Tab-separated table of C-alpha atoms in Angstrom:
chain	number	residue	atom	x	y	z
A	152	MET	CA	14.325	-78.051	-17.800
A	153	LEU	CA	11.420	-76.861	-15.659
A	154	GLN	CA	12.330	-73.244	-16.462
A	155	VAL	CA	12.168	-73.881	-20.206
A	156	LEU	CA	8.887	-75.799	-19.960
A	157	SER	CA	7.345	-73.044	-17.842
A	158	ALA	CA	8.427	-70.404	-20.361
A	159	LEU	CA	7.167	-72.417	-23.341
A	160	SER	CA	3.813	-72.922	-21.656
A	161	PHE	CA	3.564	-69.195	-20.969
A	162	TYR	CA	4.535	-68.329	-24.571
A	163	ALA	CA	1.850	-70.695	-25.855
A	164	THR	CA	-0.976	-69.589	-23.565
A	165	GLY	CA	-0.056	-66.145	-22.272
A	166	SER	CA	-1.261	-67.311	-18.874
A	167	TYR	CA	0.511	-67.851	-15.590
A	168	LYS	CA	-2.550	-69.438	-13.988
A	169	ARG	CA	-2.490	-72.534	-16.143
A	170	ILE	CA	1.193	-73.184	-15.428
A	171	VAL	CA	0.737	-72.630	-11.704
A	172	GLY	CA	-2.285	-74.953	-11.768
A	173	MET	CA	-0.392	-77.731	-13.572
A	174	ALA	CA	2.654	-77.547	-11.325
A	175	LYS	CA	1.308	-76.882	-7.844
A	176	TYR	CA	4.761	-76.192	-6.440
A	177	LEU	CA	5.387	-73.247	-8.814
A	178	GLY	CA	4.077	-69.846	-7.822
A	179	GLN	CA	3.448	-66.983	-10.244
A	180	THR	CA	6.621	-65.206	-9.082
A	181	THR	CA	8.684	-68.300	-9.884
A	182	VAL	CA	7.056	-68.723	-13.293
A	183	SER	CA	7.622	-65.017	-14.046
A	184	LYS	CA	11.296	-65.427	-13.201
A	185	CYS	CA	11.538	-68.526	-15.436
A	186	VAL	CA	9.920	-66.694	-18.360
A	187	LYS	CA	12.279	-63.731	-17.968
A	188	GLU	CA	15.417	-65.876	-17.714
A	189	VAL	CA	14.512	-68.076	-20.692
A	190	THR	CA	13.497	-65.055	-22.776
A	191	ASP	CA	16.733	-63.231	-21.924
A	192	ALA	CA	18.714	-66.324	-22.947
A	193	LEU	CA	16.845	-66.634	-26.252
A	194	VAL	CA	17.349	-63.032	-27.329
A	195	THR	CA	21.119	-62.919	-27.016
A	196	PRO	CA	22.871	-62.057	-30.296
A	197	ALA	CA	24.617	-65.447	-30.305
A	198	ILE	CA	21.280	-67.287	-30.327
A	199	LEU	CA	19.433	-64.911	-32.639
A	200	ASN	CA	22.196	-64.719	-35.249
A	201	THR	CA	22.698	-68.478	-35.237
A	202	PHE	CA	19.108	-69.680	-35.360
A	203	ILE	CA	17.010	-66.854	-36.804
A	204	ARG	CA	18.428	-65.978	-40.208
A	205	PHE	CA	16.700	-64.772	-43.338
A	206	PRO	CA	18.204	-66.593	-46.354
A	207	SER	CA	21.030	-64.308	-47.458
A	208	THR	CA	22.511	-66.303	-50.338
A	209	ARG	CA	20.964	-67.572	-53.538
A	210	ALA	CA	21.906	-71.120	-52.492
A	211	ASP	CA	20.006	-70.692	-49.197
A	212	ARG	CA	16.954	-69.345	-51.028
A	213	ASP	CA	17.100	-72.101	-53.661
A	214	LEU	CA	17.127	-74.770	-50.950
A	215	ILE	CA	14.102	-73.230	-49.215
A	216	LYS	CA	12.264	-72.856	-52.553
A	217	SER	CA	12.974	-76.496	-53.359
A	218	ASN	CA	11.634	-77.610	-49.971
A	219	PHE	CA	8.450	-75.525	-50.325
A	220	PHE	CA	7.820	-76.955	-53.769
A	221	ALA	CA	8.494	-80.553	-52.685
A	222	LYS	CA	6.231	-80.317	-49.628
A	223	TYR	CA	3.434	-78.049	-50.802
A	224	GLY	CA	3.714	-77.552	-54.571
A	225	PHE	CA	4.377	-73.802	-54.311
A	226	PRO	CA	7.145	-72.708	-56.695
A	227	GLY	CA	9.447	-69.826	-55.754
A	228	VAL	CA	8.279	-69.493	-52.142
A	229	ILE	CA	10.912	-68.758	-49.503
A	230	GLY	CA	8.655	-68.155	-46.525
A	231	CYS	CA	5.270	-67.747	-44.915
A	232	ILE	CA	4.538	-64.516	-43.078
A	233	ASP	CA	2.026	-63.603	-40.407
A	234	GLY	CA	1.563	-61.546	-37.300
A	235	SER	CA	0.654	-62.963	-33.932
A	236	HIS	CA	-0.551	-61.122	-30.842
A	237	PHE	CA	1.374	-61.789	-27.648
A	238	HIS	CA	-0.324	-60.698	-24.429
A	239	ILE	CA	1.478	-58.054	-22.394
A	240	PHE	CA	0.692	-56.265	-19.156
A	241	THR	CA	-1.286	-53.053	-19.562
A	242	PRO	CA	1.148	-50.278	-20.505
A	243	SER	CA	0.998	-46.737	-19.152
A	244	LYS	CA	-2.062	-44.660	-20.080
A	245	GLU	CA	-0.036	-42.417	-22.430
A	246	ILE	CA	0.783	-45.288	-24.791
A	247	GLU	CA	-1.923	-47.833	-23.958
A	248	HIS	CA	-3.783	-47.155	-27.230
A	249	LEU	CA	-0.763	-48.393	-29.215
A	250	PHE	CA	-1.004	-51.830	-27.623
A	251	TYR	CA	-4.755	-52.500	-27.423
A	252	CYS	CA	-5.470	-54.941	-30.252
A	253	ARG	CA	-8.589	-55.873	-32.235
A	254	LYS	CA	-8.906	-58.988	-30.072
A	255	HIS	CA	-9.588	-56.740	-27.070
A	256	PHE	CA	-6.418	-57.154	-25.025
A	257	HIS	CA	-3.006	-55.502	-24.773
A	258	SER	CA	-0.373	-57.110	-26.955
A	259	LEU	CA	2.664	-56.907	-29.144
A	260	ASN	CA	1.922	-57.711	-32.782
A	261	VAL	CA	4.916	-59.885	-33.637
A	262	GLN	CA	5.564	-60.542	-37.318
A	263	MET	CA	7.356	-63.780	-38.163
A	264	ILE	CA	8.528	-65.372	-41.373
A	265	CYS	CA	9.044	-69.152	-41.374
A	266	ASP	CA	10.346	-71.611	-43.944
A	267	SER	CA	8.694	-74.864	-45.041
A	268	ASP	CA	10.010	-76.640	-41.937
A	269	CYS	CA	8.576	-73.940	-39.635
A	270	ARG	CA	12.041	-72.599	-38.855
A	271	ILE	CA	11.876	-68.925	-37.987
A	272	LEU	CA	13.695	-66.829	-40.585
A	273	ASN	CA	12.756	-63.365	-39.349
A	274	VAL	CA	11.072	-61.789	-36.324
A	275	ASN	CA	9.861	-58.231	-35.902
A	276	ALA	CA	8.539	-57.502	-32.402
A	277	LYS	CA	8.761	-53.702	-32.504
A	278	TYR	CA	5.066	-52.843	-32.714
A	279	GLY	CA	2.108	-52.736	-30.378
A	280	GLY	CA	-1.030	-54.773	-30.915
A	281	ALA	CA	-2.931	-51.849	-32.470
A	282	THR	CA	-0.532	-51.875	-35.437
A	283	HIS	CA	-1.804	-53.600	-38.588
A	284	ASP	CA	0.210	-56.432	-40.152
A	285	ALA	CA	0.571	-54.497	-43.419
A	286	PHE	CA	2.145	-51.506	-41.649
A	287	ILE	CA	4.652	-53.732	-39.856
A	288	TRP	CA	5.526	-55.415	-43.155
A	289	GLU	CA	5.896	-52.137	-45.066
A	290	ASN	CA	8.331	-50.870	-42.427
A	291	SER	CA	10.396	-54.043	-42.058
A	292	LEU	CA	13.920	-54.871	-43.158
A	293	ALA	CA	12.604	-58.120	-44.658
A	294	ASN	CA	10.357	-56.095	-46.991
A	295	ASN	CA	13.327	-53.988	-48.082
A	296	TYR	CA	15.320	-57.155	-48.719
A	297	MET	CA	12.527	-58.739	-50.774
A	298	GLN	CA	12.265	-55.547	-52.856
A	299	GLU	CA	16.008	-55.657	-53.486
A	300	LEU	CA	15.807	-59.281	-54.635
A	301	HIS	CA	12.950	-58.327	-56.980
A	302	ARG	CA	14.961	-55.407	-58.417
A	303	ASN	CA	17.777	-57.884	-59.091
A	304	ASN	CA	15.380	-60.150	-61.023
A	305	GLU	CA	15.309	-62.897	-58.416
A	306	HIS	CA	11.739	-64.129	-58.319
A	307	VAL	CA	10.948	-65.298	-54.802
A	308	TRP	CA	7.727	-64.937	-52.828
A	309	LEU	CA	6.350	-64.920	-49.334
A	310	LEU	CA	2.925	-66.390	-48.612
A	311	GLY	CA	0.728	-64.319	-46.326
A	312	ASP	CA	-2.931	-63.897	-45.472
A	313	SER	CA	-5.237	-61.038	-46.431
A	314	GLY	CA	-3.567	-58.782	-43.860
A	315	TYR	CA	-0.700	-58.312	-46.313
A	316	PRO	CA	-0.739	-56.453	-49.626
A	317	GLN	CA	-0.086	-58.378	-52.814
A	318	ARG	CA	3.361	-57.602	-54.149
A	319	PRO	CA	5.471	-59.163	-56.886
A	320	TRP	CA	7.803	-60.553	-54.204
């Protein structure tokens, strides 16, 4: 349990110091090991394919649309999309510029799509912090899938902030 709590605290803050300060008996090396082990466990195909799934059937999408409408009054919405910067250690000089973000630190810009219950439907963690949200979206499988649904006359939408272009899907 302590491993999971340490990892969650690190994911939330990006800081080892706070965790070490809260739990005096945990050193940075121990916290680093906890974060690695929990992260490795979370990214196994069994976990990812079970818990992080974009709605692949019309019934799945209809249920999500119904929930969005009931909770927030948005018709046709199947997800909310945004990018979030996750701190990383400074990469090598050759590629450092790809990871230095507008918030003045090195990061991954991780795009996530969540449903009305904040369940993660899609994650794209392929890009460095210097990459704009719109570029990540334009080059994502989720974008291709939304375009395909639109071509097949299924009218579903994602809600995103001004970092994303307006599209009919």
